Short mmCIF file of C-alpha atoms and ligand atoms in Angstrom, two decimals:
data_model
loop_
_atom_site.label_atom_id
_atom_site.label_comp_id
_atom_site.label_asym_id
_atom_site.label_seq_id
_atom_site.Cartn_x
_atom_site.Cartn_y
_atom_site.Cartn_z
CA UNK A 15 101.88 73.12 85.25
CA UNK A 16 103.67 75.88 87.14
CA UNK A 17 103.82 75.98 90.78
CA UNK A 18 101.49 77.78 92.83
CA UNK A 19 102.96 80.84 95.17
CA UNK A 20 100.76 82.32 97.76
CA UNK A 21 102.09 85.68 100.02
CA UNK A 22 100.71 88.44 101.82
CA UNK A 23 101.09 91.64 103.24
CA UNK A 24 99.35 93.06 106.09
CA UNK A 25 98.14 97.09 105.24
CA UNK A 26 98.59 98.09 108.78
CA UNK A 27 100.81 100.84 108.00
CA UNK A 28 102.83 101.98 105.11
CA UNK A 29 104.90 99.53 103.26
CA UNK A 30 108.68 99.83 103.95
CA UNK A 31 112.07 98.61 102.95
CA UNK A 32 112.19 95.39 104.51
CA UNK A 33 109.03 94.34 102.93
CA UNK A 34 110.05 95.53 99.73
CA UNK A 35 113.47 93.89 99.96
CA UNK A 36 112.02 90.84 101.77
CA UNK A 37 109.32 89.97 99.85
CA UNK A 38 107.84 92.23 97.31
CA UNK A 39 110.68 92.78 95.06
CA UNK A 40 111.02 88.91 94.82
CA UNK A 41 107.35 88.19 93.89
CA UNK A 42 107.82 90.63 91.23
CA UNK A 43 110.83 89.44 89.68
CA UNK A 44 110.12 85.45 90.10
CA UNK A 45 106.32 86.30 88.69
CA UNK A 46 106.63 84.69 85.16
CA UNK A 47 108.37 81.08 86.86
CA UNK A 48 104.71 80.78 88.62
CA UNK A 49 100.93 80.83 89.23
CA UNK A 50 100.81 83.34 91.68
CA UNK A 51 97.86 84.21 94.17
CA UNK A 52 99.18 87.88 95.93
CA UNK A 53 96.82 89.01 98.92
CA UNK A 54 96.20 92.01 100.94
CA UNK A 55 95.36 91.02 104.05
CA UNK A 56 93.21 93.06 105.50
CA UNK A 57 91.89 90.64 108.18
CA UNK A 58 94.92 90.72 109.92
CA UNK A 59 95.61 94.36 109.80
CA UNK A 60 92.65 94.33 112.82
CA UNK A 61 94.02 92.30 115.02
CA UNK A 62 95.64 95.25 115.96
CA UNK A 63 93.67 98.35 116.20
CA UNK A 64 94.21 100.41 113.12
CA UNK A 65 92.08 104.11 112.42
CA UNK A 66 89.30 103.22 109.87
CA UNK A 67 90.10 106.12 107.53
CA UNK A 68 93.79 104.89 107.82
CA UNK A 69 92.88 100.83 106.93
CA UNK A 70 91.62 101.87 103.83
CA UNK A 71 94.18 104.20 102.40
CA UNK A 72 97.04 101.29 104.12
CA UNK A 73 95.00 98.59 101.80
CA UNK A 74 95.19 101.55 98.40
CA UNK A 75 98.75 101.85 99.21
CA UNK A 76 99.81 98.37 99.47
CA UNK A 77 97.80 97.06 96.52
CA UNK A 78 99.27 100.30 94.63
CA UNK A 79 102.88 99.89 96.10
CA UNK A 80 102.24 95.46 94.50
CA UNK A 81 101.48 97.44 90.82
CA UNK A 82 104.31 99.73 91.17
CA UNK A 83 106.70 97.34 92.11
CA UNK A 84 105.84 94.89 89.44
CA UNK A 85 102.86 92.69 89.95
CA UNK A 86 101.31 92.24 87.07
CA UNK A 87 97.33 91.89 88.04
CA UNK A 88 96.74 90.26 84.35
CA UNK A 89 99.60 87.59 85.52
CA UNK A 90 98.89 87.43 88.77
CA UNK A 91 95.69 87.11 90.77
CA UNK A 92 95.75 90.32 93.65
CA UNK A 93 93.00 90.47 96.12
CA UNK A 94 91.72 91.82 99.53
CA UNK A 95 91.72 89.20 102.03
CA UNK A 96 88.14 89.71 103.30
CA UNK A 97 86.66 90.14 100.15
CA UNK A 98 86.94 86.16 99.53
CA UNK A 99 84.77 84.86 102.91
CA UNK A 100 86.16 81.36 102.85
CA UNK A 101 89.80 82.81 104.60
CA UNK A 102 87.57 83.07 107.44
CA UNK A 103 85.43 80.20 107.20
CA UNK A 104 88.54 77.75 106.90
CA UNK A 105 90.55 79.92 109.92
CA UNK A 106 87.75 78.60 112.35
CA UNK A 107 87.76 75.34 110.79
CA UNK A 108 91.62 74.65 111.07
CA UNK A 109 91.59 76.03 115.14
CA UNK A 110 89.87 73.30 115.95
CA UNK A 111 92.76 71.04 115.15
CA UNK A 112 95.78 73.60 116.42
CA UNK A 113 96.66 72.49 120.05
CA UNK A 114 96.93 75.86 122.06
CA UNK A 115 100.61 74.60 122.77
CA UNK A 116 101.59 75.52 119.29
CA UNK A 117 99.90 78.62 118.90
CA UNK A 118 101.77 79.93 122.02
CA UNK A 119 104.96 79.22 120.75
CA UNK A 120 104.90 81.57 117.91
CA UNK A 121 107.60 84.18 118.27
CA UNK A 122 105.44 87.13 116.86
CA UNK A 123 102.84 86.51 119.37
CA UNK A 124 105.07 85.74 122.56
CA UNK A 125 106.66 89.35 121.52
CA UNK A 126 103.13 90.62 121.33
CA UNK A 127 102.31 89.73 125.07
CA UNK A 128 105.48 91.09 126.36
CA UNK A 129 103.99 94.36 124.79
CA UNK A 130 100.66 94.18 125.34
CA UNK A 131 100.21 91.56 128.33
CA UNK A 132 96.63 90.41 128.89
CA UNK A 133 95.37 93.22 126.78
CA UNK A 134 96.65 91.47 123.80
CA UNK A 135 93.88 90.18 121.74
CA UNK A 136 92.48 87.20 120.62
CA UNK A 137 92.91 87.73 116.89
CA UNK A 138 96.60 88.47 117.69
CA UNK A 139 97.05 84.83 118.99
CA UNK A 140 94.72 83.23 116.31
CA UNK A 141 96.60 84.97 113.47
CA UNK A 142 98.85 81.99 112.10
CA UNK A 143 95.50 80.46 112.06
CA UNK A 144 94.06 82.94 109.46
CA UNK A 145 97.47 82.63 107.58
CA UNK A 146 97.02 78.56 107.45
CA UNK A 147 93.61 79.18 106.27
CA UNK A 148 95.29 81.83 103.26
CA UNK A 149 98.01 79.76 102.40
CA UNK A 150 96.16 76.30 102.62
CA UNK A 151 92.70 77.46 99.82
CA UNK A 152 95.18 77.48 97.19
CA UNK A 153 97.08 74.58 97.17
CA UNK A 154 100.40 76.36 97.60
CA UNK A 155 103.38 74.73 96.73
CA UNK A 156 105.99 77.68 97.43
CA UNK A 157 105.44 81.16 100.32
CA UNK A 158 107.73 83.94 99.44
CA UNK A 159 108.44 85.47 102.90
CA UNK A 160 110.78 87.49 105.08
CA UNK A 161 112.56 85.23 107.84
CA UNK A 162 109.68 86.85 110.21
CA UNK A 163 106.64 84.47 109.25
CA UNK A 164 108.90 81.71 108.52
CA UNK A 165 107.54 80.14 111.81
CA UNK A 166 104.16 81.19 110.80
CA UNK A 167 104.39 79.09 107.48
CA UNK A 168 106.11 76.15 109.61
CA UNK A 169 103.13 76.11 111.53
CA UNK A 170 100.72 75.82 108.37
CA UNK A 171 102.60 72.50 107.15
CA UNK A 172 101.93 71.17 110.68
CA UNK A 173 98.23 71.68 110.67
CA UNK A 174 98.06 70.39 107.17
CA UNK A 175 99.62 67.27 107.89
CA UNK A 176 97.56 66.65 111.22
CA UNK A 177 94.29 67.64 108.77
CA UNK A 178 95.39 65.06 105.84
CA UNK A 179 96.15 62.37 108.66
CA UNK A 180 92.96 62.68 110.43
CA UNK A 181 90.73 63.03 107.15
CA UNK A 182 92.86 61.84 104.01
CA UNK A 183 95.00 63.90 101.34
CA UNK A 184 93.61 67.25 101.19
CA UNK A 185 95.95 69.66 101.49
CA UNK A 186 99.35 70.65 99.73
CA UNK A 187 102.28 71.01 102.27
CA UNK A 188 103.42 74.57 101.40
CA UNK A 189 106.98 75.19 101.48
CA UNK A 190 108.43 78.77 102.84
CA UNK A 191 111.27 80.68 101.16
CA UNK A 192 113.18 83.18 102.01
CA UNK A 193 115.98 85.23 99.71
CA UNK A 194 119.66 84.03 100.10
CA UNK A 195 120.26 88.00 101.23
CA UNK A 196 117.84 91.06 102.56
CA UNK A 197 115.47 88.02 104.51
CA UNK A 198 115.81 90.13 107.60
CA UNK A 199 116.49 93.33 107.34
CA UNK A 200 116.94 95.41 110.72
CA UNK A 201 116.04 98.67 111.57
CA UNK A 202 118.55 102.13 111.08
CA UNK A 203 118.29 103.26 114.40
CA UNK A 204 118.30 99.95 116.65
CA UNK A 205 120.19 97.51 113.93
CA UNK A 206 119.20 94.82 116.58
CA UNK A 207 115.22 95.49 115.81
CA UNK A 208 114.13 94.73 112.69
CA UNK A 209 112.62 97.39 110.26
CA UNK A 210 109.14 97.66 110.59
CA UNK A 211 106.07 99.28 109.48
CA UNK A 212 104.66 100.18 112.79
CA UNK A 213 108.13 102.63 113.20
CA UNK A 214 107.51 103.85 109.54
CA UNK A 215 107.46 107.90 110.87
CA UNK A 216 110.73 107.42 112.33
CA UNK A 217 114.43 107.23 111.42
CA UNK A 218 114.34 103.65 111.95
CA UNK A 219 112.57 102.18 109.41
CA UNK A 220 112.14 103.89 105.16
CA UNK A 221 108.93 103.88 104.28
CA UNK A 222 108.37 103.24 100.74
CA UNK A 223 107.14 106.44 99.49
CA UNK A 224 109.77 108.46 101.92
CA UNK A 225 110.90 111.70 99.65
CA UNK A 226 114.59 111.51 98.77
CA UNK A 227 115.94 113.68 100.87
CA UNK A 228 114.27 111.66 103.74
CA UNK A 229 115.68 108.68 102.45
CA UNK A 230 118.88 110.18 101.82
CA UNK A 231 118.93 111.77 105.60
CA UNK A 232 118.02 108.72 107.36
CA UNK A 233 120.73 106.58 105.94
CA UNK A 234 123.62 109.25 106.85
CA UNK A 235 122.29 109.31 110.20
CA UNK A 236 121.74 105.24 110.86
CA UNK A 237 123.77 103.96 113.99
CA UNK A 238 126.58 102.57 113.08
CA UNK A 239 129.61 102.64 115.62
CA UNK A 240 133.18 104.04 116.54
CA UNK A 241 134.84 101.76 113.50
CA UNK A 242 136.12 102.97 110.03
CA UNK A 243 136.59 99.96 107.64
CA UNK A 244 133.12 99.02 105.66
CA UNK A 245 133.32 95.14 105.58
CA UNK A 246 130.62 92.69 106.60
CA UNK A 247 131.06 91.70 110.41
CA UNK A 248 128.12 90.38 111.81
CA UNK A 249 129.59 91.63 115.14
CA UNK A 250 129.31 95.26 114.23
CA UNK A 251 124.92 94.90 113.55
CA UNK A 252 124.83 98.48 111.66
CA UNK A 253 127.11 98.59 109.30
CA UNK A 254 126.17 94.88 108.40
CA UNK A 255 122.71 95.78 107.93
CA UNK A 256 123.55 98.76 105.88
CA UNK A 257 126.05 96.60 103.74
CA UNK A 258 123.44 94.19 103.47
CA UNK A 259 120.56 96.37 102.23
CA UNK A 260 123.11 97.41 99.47
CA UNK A 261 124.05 93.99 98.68
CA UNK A 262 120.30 92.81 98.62
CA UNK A 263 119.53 95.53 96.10
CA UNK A 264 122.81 95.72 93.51
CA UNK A 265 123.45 92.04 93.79
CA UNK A 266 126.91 92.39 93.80
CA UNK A 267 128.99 89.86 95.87
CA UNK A 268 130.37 91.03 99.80
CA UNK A 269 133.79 90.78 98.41
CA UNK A 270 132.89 93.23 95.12
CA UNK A 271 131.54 95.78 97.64
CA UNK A 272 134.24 95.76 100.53
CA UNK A 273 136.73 96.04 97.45
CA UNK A 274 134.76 98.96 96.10
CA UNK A 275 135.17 100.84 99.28
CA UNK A 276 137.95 99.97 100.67
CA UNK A 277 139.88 102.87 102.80
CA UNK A 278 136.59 104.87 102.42
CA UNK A 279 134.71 105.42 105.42
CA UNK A 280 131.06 104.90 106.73
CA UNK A 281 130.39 108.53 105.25
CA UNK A 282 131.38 107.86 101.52
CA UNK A 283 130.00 104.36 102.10
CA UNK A 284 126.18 105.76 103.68
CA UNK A 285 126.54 108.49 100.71
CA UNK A 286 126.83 105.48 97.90
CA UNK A 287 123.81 103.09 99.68
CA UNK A 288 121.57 106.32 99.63
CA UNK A 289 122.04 106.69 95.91
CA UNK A 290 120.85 103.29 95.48
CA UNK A 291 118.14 103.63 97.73
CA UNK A 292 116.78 106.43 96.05
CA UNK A 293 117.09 104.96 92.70
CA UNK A 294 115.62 102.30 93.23
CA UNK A 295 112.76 103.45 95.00
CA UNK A 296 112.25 106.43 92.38
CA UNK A 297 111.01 104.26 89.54
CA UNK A 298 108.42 102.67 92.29
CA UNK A 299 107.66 105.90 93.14
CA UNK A 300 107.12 107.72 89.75
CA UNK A 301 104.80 104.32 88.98
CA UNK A 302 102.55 104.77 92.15
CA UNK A 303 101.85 108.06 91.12
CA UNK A 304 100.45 107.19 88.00
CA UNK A 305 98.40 104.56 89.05
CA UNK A 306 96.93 106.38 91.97
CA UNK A 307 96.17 109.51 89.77
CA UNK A 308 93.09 106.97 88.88
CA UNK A 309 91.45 106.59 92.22
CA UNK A 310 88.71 103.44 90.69
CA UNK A 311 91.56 101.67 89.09
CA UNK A 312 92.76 100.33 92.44
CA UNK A 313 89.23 99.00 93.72
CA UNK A 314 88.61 97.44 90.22
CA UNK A 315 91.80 95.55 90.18
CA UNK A 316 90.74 93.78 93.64
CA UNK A 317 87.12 93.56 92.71
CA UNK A 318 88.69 91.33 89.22
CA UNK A 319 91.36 89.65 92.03
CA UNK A 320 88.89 88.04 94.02
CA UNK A 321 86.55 87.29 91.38
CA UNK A 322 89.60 84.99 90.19
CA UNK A 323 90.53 84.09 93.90
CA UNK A 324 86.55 83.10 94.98
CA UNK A 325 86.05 80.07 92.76
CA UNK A 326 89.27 78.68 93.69
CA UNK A 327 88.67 79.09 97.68
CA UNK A 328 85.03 77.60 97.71
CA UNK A 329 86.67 74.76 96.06
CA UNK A 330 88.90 73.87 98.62
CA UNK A 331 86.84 74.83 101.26
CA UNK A 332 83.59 72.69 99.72
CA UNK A 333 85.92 69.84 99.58
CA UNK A 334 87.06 70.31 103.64
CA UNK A 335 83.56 70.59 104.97
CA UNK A 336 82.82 67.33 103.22
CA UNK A 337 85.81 65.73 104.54
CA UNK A 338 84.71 66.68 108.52
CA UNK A 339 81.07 65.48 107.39
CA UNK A 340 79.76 69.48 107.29
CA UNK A 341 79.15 69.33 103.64
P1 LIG J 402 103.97 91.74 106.73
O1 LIG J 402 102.94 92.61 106.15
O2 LIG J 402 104.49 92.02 108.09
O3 LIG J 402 105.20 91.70 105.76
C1 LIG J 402 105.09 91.41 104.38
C2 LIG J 402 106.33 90.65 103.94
O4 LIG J 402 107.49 91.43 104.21
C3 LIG J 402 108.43 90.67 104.96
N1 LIG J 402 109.16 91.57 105.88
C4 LIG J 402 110.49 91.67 105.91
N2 LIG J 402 111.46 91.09 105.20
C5 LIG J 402 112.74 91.43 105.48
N3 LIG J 402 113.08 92.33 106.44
C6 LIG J 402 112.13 92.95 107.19
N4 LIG J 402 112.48 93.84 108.12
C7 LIG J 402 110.76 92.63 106.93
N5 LIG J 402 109.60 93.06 107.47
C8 LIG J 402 108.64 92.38 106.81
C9 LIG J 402 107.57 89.66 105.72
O5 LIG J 402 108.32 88.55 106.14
C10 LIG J 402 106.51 89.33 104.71
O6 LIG J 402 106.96 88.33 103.82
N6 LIG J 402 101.68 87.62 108.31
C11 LIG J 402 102.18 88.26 107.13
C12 LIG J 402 101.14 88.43 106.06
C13 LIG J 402 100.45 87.18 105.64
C14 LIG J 402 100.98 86.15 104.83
C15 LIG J 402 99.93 85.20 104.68
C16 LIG J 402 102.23 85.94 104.27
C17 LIG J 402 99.15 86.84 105.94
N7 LIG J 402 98.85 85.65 105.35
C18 LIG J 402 100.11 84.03 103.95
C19 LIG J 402 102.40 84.77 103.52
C20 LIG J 402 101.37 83.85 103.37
C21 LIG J 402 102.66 89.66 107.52
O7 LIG J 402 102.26 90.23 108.48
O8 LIG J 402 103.51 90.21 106.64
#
């Protein structure tokens, strides 16, 4: 029996580096090791507002931008969040046994507050709620993530193991993972922030579908600062970041690549990483377009994904409601 992954993506804008070196690129290449449940999740896209018109061509882009990177949807099961009802059902379920106390220590939503103070909304504080309720239908044994939702997945053990203690064994304690390199990868302008999709029009952040030159013109112009040699100091966040992007995507050890350019400068270096940006993210690229040239093929991939994802969420969820006495 292989173990179960379950990740998701939120299509609240357009997919960028950091999720593709974070997360996607790893759920593609560890596919054939594991059952895997992929989901777009669309619920949590609103708890921000997002444009209507936008929310649907952010959920065709990130389901496309899964294909084209690699996920399989005959290996792995791919599905829109609230197209399988239960997500919902078993959110509501599981707030009822999250003290408030650890809700309002997530990090994502304590940064949301500062932003948005008391306009912030309610879904934005229930979200690791939601993400529980995803992870926990599925018996997940292993979540793929960036270092970002780390916290988020933390969280999920600790309502499973409060559930199972109140009502007996019946959920699996899920068990986050990040990559050894590219977990957190920071923006180009502020190398302090980290990349995000919300900043995906700016130089701070490479969207996935950016046009080479794009991609090529926002690495030369990424902060960096008034030093010359291209080695990995923490202390100096730019050139790290930049040094770490190329590690996360050639593999190649920090010793191989200060070696490689040593007594070149943050020119030559910027020069090389946009190269391998651009390479990489052409063969995602030329793949999108095909599949998008079809515009049902998208809708009838998720229509098949949660057709597979369904029966295996009202299982889960049948069993929990007869464990609090609802069933
Ligand atoms: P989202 O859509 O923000 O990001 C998707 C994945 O990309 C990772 N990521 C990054 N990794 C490295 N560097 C970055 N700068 C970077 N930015 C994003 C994220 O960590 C994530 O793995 N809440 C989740 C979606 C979600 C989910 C789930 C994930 C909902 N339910 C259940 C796992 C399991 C989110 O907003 O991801």
């Amino acid at each position: 029996m292989k173990k179960r992954v379950f990740s998701g993506i939120k299509p609240s804008g357009s997919p960028q580096l950091g999720n593709y070196l974070g997360a996607i690129r790893r759920w593609a290449a560890e596919q054939d090791e594991y059952d895997n449940v992929f989901c777009i999740v669309d619920l949590h896209a609103i708890t921000e507002y997002v444009e209507p018109a936008e929310l649907k061509q952010y959920i065709r882009e990130q389901t496309g931008m899964l294909i084209a990177s690699g996920i399989d949807p005959d290996k792995s099961i791919l599905f829109q969040q609230s197209h399988v009802h239960e997500h919902s059902e078993l959110a509501w379920i599981l707030n009822c046994y999250i003290p408030m106390g650890w809700m309002q220590r997530m990090t994502q939503y304590k940064e949301k507050v500062e932003e948005q103070k008391e306009q912030v909304s309610v879904g934005v504080f229930d979200y690791p709620s939601l993400m529980a309720a995803d992870i926990l239908l599925y018996d997940t044994d292993i979540v793929p993530v960036g270092d970002d939702q780390k916290q988020h997945v933390e969280l999920t053990r600790d309502v499973a193991q409060r559930f199972n203690y109140i009502y007996g064994e019946t959920f699996k304690l899920p068990e986050p993972v990040t990559g050894e390199v590219g977990a957190r990868i920071m923006g180009l302008e502020d190398p302090t922030r980290k990349m995000s999709k919300s900043e995906g029009g700016s130089g701070q952040s490479i969207a996935l579908l950016d046009s080479e030159n794009v991609i090529r013109r926002k690495i030369m112009r990424a902060t960096t600062d008034s030093q010359r040699d291209v080695v990995f100091d923490e202390s100096r966040p730019g050139i790290f970041n930049l040094l770490t992007i190329y590690q996360t995507i050639t593999g190649e050890s920090r010793n191989d690549i200060e070696n490689r350019f040593h007594g070149k400068g943050y020119g030559d270096f910027k020069k090389a990483l946009g190269e391998v940006v651009v390479e990489t993210l052409h063969q995602v690229q030329k793949r999108y377009a095909e599949i998008t040239a079809d515009p049902s093929y998208l809708e009838s991939i998720l229509k098949k994904g949660a057709d597979k994802a369904t029966p295996i969420a009202r299982e889960k969820l049948a069993q929990v409601r007869e464990r609090i006495g609802l069933g």
